[in-house]
PDB file of C-alpha atoms in Angstrom:
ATOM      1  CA  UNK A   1     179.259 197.083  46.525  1.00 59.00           C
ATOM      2  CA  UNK A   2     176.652 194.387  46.207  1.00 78.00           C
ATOM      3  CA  UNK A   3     177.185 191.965  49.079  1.00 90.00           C
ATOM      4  CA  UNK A   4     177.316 188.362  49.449  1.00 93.00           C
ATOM      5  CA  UNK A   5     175.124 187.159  51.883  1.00 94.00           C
ATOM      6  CA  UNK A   6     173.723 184.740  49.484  1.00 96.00           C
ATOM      7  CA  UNK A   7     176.930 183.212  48.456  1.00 97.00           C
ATOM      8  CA  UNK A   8     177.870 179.622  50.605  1.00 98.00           C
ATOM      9  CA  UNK A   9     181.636 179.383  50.256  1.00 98.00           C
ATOM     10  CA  UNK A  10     183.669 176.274  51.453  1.00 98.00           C
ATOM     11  CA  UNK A  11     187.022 177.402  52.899  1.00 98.00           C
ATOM     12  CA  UNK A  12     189.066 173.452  52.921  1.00 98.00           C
ATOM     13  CA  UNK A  13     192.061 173.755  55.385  1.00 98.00           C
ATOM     14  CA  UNK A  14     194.565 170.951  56.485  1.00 98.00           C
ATOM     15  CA  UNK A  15     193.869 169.735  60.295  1.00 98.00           C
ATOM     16  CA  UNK A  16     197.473 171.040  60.673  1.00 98.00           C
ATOM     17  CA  UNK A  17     199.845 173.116  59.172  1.00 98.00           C
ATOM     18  CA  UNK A  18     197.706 174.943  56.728  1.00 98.00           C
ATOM     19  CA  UNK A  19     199.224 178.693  55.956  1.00 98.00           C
ATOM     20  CA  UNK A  20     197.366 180.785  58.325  1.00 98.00           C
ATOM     21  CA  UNK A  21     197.438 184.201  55.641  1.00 98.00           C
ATOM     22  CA  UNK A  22     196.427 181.964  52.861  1.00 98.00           C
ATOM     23  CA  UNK A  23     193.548 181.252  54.884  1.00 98.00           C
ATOM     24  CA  UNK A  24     193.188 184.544  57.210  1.00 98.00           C
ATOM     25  CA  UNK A  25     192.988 186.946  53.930  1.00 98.00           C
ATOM     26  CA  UNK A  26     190.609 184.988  51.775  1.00 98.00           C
ATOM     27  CA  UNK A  27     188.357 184.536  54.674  1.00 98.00           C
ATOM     28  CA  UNK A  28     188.721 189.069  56.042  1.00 98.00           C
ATOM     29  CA  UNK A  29     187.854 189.356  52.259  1.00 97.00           C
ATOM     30  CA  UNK A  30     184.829 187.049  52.440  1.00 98.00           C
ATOM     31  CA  UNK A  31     183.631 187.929  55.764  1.00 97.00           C
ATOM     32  CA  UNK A  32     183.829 191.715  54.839  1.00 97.00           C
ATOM     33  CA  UNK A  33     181.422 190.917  51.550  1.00 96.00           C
ATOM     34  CA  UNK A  34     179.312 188.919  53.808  1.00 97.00           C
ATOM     35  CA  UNK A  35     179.921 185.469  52.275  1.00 98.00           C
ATOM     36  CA  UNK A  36     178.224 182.473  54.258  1.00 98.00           C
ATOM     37  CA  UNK A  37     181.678 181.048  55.003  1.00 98.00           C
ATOM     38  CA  UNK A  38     181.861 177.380  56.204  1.00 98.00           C
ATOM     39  CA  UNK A  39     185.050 176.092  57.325  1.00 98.00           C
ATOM     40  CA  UNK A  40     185.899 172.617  56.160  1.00 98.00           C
ATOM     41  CA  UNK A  41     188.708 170.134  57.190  1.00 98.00           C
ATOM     42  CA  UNK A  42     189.647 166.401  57.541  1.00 97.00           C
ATOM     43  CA  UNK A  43     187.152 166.460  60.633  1.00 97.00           C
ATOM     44  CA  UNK A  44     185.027 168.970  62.651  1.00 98.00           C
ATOM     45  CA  UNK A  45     187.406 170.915  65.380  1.00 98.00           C
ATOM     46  CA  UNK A  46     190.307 172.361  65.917  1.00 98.00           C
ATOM     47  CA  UNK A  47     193.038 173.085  63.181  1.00 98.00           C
ATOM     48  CA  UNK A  48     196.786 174.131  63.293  1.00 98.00           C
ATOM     49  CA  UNK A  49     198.790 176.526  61.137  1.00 98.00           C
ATOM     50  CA  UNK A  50     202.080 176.732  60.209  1.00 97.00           C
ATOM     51  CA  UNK A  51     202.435 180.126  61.834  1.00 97.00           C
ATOM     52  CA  UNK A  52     200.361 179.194  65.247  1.00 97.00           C
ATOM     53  CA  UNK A  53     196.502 180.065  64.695  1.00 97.00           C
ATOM     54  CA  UNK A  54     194.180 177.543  65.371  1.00 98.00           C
ATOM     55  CA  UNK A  55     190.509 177.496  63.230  1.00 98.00           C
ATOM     56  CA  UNK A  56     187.681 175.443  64.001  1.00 98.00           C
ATOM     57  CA  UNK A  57     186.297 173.554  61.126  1.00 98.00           C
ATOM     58  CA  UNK A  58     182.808 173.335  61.504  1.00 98.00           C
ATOM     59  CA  UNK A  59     181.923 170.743  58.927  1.00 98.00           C
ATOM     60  CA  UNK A  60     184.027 167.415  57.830  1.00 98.00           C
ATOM     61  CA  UNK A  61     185.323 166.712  53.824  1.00 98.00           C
ATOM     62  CA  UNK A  62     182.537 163.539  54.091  1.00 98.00           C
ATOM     63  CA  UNK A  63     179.964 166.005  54.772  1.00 98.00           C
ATOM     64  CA  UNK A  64     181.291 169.233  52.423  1.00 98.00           C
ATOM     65  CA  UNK A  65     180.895 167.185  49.449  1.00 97.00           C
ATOM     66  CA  UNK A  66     177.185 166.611  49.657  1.00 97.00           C
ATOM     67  CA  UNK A  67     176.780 170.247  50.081  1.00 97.00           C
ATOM     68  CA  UNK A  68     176.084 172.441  47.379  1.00 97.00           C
ATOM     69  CA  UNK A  69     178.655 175.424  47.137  1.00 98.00           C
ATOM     70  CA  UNK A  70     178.691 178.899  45.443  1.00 98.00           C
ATOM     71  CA  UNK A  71     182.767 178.505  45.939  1.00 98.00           C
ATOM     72  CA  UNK A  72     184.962 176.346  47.065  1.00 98.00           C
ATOM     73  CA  UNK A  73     188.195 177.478  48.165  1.00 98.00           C
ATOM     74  CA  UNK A  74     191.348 174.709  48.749  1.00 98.00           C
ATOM     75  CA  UNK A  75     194.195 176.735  51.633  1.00 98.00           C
ATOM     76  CA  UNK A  76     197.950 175.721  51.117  1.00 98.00           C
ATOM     77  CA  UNK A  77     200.556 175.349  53.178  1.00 97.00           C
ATOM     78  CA  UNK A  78     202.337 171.911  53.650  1.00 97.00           C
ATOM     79  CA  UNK A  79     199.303 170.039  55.357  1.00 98.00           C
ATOM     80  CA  UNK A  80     197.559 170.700  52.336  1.00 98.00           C
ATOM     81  CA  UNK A  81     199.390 167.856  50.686  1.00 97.00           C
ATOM     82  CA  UNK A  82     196.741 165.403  52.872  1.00 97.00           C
ATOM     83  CA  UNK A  83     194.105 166.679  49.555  1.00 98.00           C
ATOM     84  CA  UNK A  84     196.504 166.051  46.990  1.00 98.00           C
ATOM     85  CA  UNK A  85     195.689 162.721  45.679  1.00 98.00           C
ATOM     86  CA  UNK A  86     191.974 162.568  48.042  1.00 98.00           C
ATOM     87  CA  UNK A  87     188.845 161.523  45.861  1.00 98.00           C
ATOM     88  CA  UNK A  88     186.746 163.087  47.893  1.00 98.00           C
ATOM     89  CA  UNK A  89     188.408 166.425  47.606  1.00 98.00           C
ATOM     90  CA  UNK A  90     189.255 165.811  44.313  1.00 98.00           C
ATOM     91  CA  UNK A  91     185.169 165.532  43.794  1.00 98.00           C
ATOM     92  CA  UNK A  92     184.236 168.649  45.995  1.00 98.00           C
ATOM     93  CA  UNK A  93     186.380 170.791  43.283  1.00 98.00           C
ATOM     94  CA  UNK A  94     184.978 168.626  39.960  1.00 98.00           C
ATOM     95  CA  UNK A  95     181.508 169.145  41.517  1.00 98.00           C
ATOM     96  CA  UNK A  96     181.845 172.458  42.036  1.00 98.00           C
ATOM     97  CA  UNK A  97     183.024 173.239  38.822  1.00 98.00           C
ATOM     98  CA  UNK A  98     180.477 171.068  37.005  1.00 98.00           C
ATOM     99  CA  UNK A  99     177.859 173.755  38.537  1.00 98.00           C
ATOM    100  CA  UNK A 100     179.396 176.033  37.292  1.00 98.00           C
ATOM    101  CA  UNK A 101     180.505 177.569  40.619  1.00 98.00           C
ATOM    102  CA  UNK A 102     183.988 179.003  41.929  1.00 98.00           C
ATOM    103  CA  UNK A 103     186.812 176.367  42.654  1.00 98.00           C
ATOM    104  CA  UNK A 104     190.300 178.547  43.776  1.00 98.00           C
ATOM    105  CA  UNK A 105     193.569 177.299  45.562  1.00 98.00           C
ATOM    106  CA  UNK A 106     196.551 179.033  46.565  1.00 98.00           C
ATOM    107  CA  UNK A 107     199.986 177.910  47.209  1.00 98.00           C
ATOM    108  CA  UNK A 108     200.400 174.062  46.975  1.00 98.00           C
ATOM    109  CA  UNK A 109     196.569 173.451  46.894  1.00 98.00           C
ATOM    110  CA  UNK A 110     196.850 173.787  42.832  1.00 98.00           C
ATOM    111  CA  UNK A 111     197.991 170.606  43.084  1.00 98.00           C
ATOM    112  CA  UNK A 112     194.857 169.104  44.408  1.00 98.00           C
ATOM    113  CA  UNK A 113     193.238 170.764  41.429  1.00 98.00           C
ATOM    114  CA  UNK A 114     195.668 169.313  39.085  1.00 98.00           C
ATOM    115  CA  UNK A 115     195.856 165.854  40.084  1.00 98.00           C
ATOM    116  CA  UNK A 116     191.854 166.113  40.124  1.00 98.00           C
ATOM    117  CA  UNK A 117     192.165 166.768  36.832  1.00 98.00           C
ATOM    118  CA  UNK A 118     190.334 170.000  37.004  1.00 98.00           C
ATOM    119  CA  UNK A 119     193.269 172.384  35.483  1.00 98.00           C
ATOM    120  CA  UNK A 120     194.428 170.320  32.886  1.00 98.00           C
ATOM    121  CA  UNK A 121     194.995 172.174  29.954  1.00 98.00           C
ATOM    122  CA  UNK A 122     194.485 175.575  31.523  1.00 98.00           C
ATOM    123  CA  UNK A 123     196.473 178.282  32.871  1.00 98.00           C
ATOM    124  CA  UNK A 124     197.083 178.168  36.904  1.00 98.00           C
ATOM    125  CA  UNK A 125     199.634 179.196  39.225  1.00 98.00           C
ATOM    126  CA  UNK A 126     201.050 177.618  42.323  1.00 98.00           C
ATOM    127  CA  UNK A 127     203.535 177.871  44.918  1.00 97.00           C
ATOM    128  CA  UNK A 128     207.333 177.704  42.839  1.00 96.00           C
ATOM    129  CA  UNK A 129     208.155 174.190  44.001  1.00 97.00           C
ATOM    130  CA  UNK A 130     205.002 172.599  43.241  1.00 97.00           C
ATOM    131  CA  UNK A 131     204.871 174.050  39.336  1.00 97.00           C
ATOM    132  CA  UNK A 132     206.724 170.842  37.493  1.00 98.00           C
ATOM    133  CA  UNK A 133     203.961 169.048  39.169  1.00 98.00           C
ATOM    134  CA  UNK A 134     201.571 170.890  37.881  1.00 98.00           C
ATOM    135  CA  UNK A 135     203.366 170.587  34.242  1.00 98.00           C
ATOM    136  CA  UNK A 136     203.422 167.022  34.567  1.00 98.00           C
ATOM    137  CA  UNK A 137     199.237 167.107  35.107  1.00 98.00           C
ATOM    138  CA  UNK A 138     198.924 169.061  31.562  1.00 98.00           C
ATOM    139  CA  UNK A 139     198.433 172.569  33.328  1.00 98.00           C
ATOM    140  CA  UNK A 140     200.139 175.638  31.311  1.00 98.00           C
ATOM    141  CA  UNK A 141     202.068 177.231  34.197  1.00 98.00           C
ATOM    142  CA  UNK A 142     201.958 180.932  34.834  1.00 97.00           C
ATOM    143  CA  UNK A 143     204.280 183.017  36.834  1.00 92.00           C
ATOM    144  CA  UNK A 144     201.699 185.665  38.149  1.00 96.00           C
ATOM    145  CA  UNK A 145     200.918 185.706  41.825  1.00 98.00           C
ATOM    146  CA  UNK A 146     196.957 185.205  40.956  1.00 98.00           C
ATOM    147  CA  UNK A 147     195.653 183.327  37.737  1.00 98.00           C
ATOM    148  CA  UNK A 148     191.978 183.775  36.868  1.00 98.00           C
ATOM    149  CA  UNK A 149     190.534 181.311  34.036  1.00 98.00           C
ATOM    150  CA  UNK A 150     187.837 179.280  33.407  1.00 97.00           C
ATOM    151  CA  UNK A 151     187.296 175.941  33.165  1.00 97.00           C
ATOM    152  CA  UNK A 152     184.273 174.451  31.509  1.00 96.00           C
ATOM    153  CA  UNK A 153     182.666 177.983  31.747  1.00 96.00           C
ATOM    154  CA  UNK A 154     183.001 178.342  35.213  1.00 97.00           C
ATOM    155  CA  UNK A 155     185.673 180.307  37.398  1.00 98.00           C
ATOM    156  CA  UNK A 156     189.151 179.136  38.502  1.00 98.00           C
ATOM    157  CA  UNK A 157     191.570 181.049  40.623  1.00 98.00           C
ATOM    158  CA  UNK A 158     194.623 180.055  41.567  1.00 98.00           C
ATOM    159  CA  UNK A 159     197.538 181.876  43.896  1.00 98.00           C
ATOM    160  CA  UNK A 160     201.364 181.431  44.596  1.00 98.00           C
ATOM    161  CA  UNK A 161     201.457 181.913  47.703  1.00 96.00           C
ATOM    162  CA  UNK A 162     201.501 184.031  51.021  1.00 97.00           C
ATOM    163  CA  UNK A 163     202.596 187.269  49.365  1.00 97.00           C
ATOM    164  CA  UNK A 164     199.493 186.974  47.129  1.00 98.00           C
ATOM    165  CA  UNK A 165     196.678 185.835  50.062  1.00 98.00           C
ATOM    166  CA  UNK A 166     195.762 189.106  50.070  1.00 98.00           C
ATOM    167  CA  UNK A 167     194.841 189.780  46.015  1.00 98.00           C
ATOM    168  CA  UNK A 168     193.735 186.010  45.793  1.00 98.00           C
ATOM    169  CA  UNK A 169     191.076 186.957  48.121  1.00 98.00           C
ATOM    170  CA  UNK A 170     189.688 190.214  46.789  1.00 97.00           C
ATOM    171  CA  UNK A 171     189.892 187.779  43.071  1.00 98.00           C
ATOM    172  CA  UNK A 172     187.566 185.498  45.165  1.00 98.00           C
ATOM    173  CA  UNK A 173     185.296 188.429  46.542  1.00 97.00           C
ATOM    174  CA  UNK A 174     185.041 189.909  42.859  1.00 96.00           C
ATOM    175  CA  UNK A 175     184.017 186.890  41.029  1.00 97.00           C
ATOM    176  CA  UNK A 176     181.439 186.066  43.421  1.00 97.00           C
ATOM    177  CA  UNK A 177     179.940 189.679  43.077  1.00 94.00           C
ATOM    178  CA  UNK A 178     179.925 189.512  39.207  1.00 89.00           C
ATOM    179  CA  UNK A 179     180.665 192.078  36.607  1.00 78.00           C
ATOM    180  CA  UNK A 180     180.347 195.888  38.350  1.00 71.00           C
ATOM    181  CA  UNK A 181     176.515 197.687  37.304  1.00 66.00           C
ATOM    182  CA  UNK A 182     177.284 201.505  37.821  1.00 66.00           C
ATOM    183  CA  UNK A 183     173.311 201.960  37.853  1.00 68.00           C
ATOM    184  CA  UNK A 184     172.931 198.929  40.577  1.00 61.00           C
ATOM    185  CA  UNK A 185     171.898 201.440  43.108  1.00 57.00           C
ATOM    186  CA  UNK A 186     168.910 202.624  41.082  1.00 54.00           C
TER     187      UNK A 186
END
């Protein structure tokens, strides 16, 4: 399998109570591939999740959104509500997806995606209690654990919740690596 060592991926978790398998499985999956993984939060240091693990974000919002990013990936859990209704994450993902690039969230993160704008009109999924919400922001709600679409010709991915960290980030790991060439090795 082709690996992605040439792929920068944003990972955006809250500074606290982020859901430490919706950010634990993307990132195995992304690490394994060989993804340039850059943890990204409120501010650079130390972040709390609901279940006890603490991450280091090594690069602020402020700063992530000058960046230029093969994928961006939004973490739920309830701390992700802080990106909800934030411009500035709300431009990370609409940049993103205007190059054409990944955007995913999982859990309540949709939301940010929604309320950005991003989904409207497309399919997405998102944690059960956040899915009128997503209604309300003109998003066709699907009951699958992972959603892939595209917006404006570029990837979306979107994830329930825990239960589907793991799937949501093999979905990540696949897009990235494109369409499967049996005769790459050649």
């Amino acid at each position: 399998m082709r690996e992605l060592s040439d792929k920068k991926v944003a990972i955006v978790i809250a500074p606290d109570k982020f859901r430490d398998e919706e950010y634990a499985q993307p990132h195995a999956s992304l690490n394994l591939a060989k993804a340039d993984i850059t943890v990204v939060s409120r501010a650079v240091g130390k972040c709390y999740g609901t279940l006890g693990s603490v991450v280091h974000a090594r690069m602020a919002l402020d700063d992530a959104v000058k960046e230029d990013w093969d994928a961006v990936v939004f973490v739920g859990g309830a701390g992700s509500a802080t990106y909800t209704d934030d411009p500035i994450a709300h431009e990370l993902a609409l940049r993103t997806n205007a190059a054409g690039n990944l955007v995913a969230a999982i859990c309540k993160a949709p939301t940010i995606l929604a309320h950005a704008g991003l989904i409207r009109g497309a399919e997405a999924t998102s944690f059960v209690d956040d899915q009128d919400d997503l209604r309300k922001h003109g998003v066709k709600v699907r009951t699958s654990p992972v959603v892939e679409t595209e917006v404006n010709g570029a990837p979306v991915i979107t994830a329930n919740g825990p239960q589907a960290a793991f799937a949501f980030g093999q979905a990540i790991v696949n897009t990235l690596r494109g369409p499967y060439d049996p005769f790459s090795f050649l």
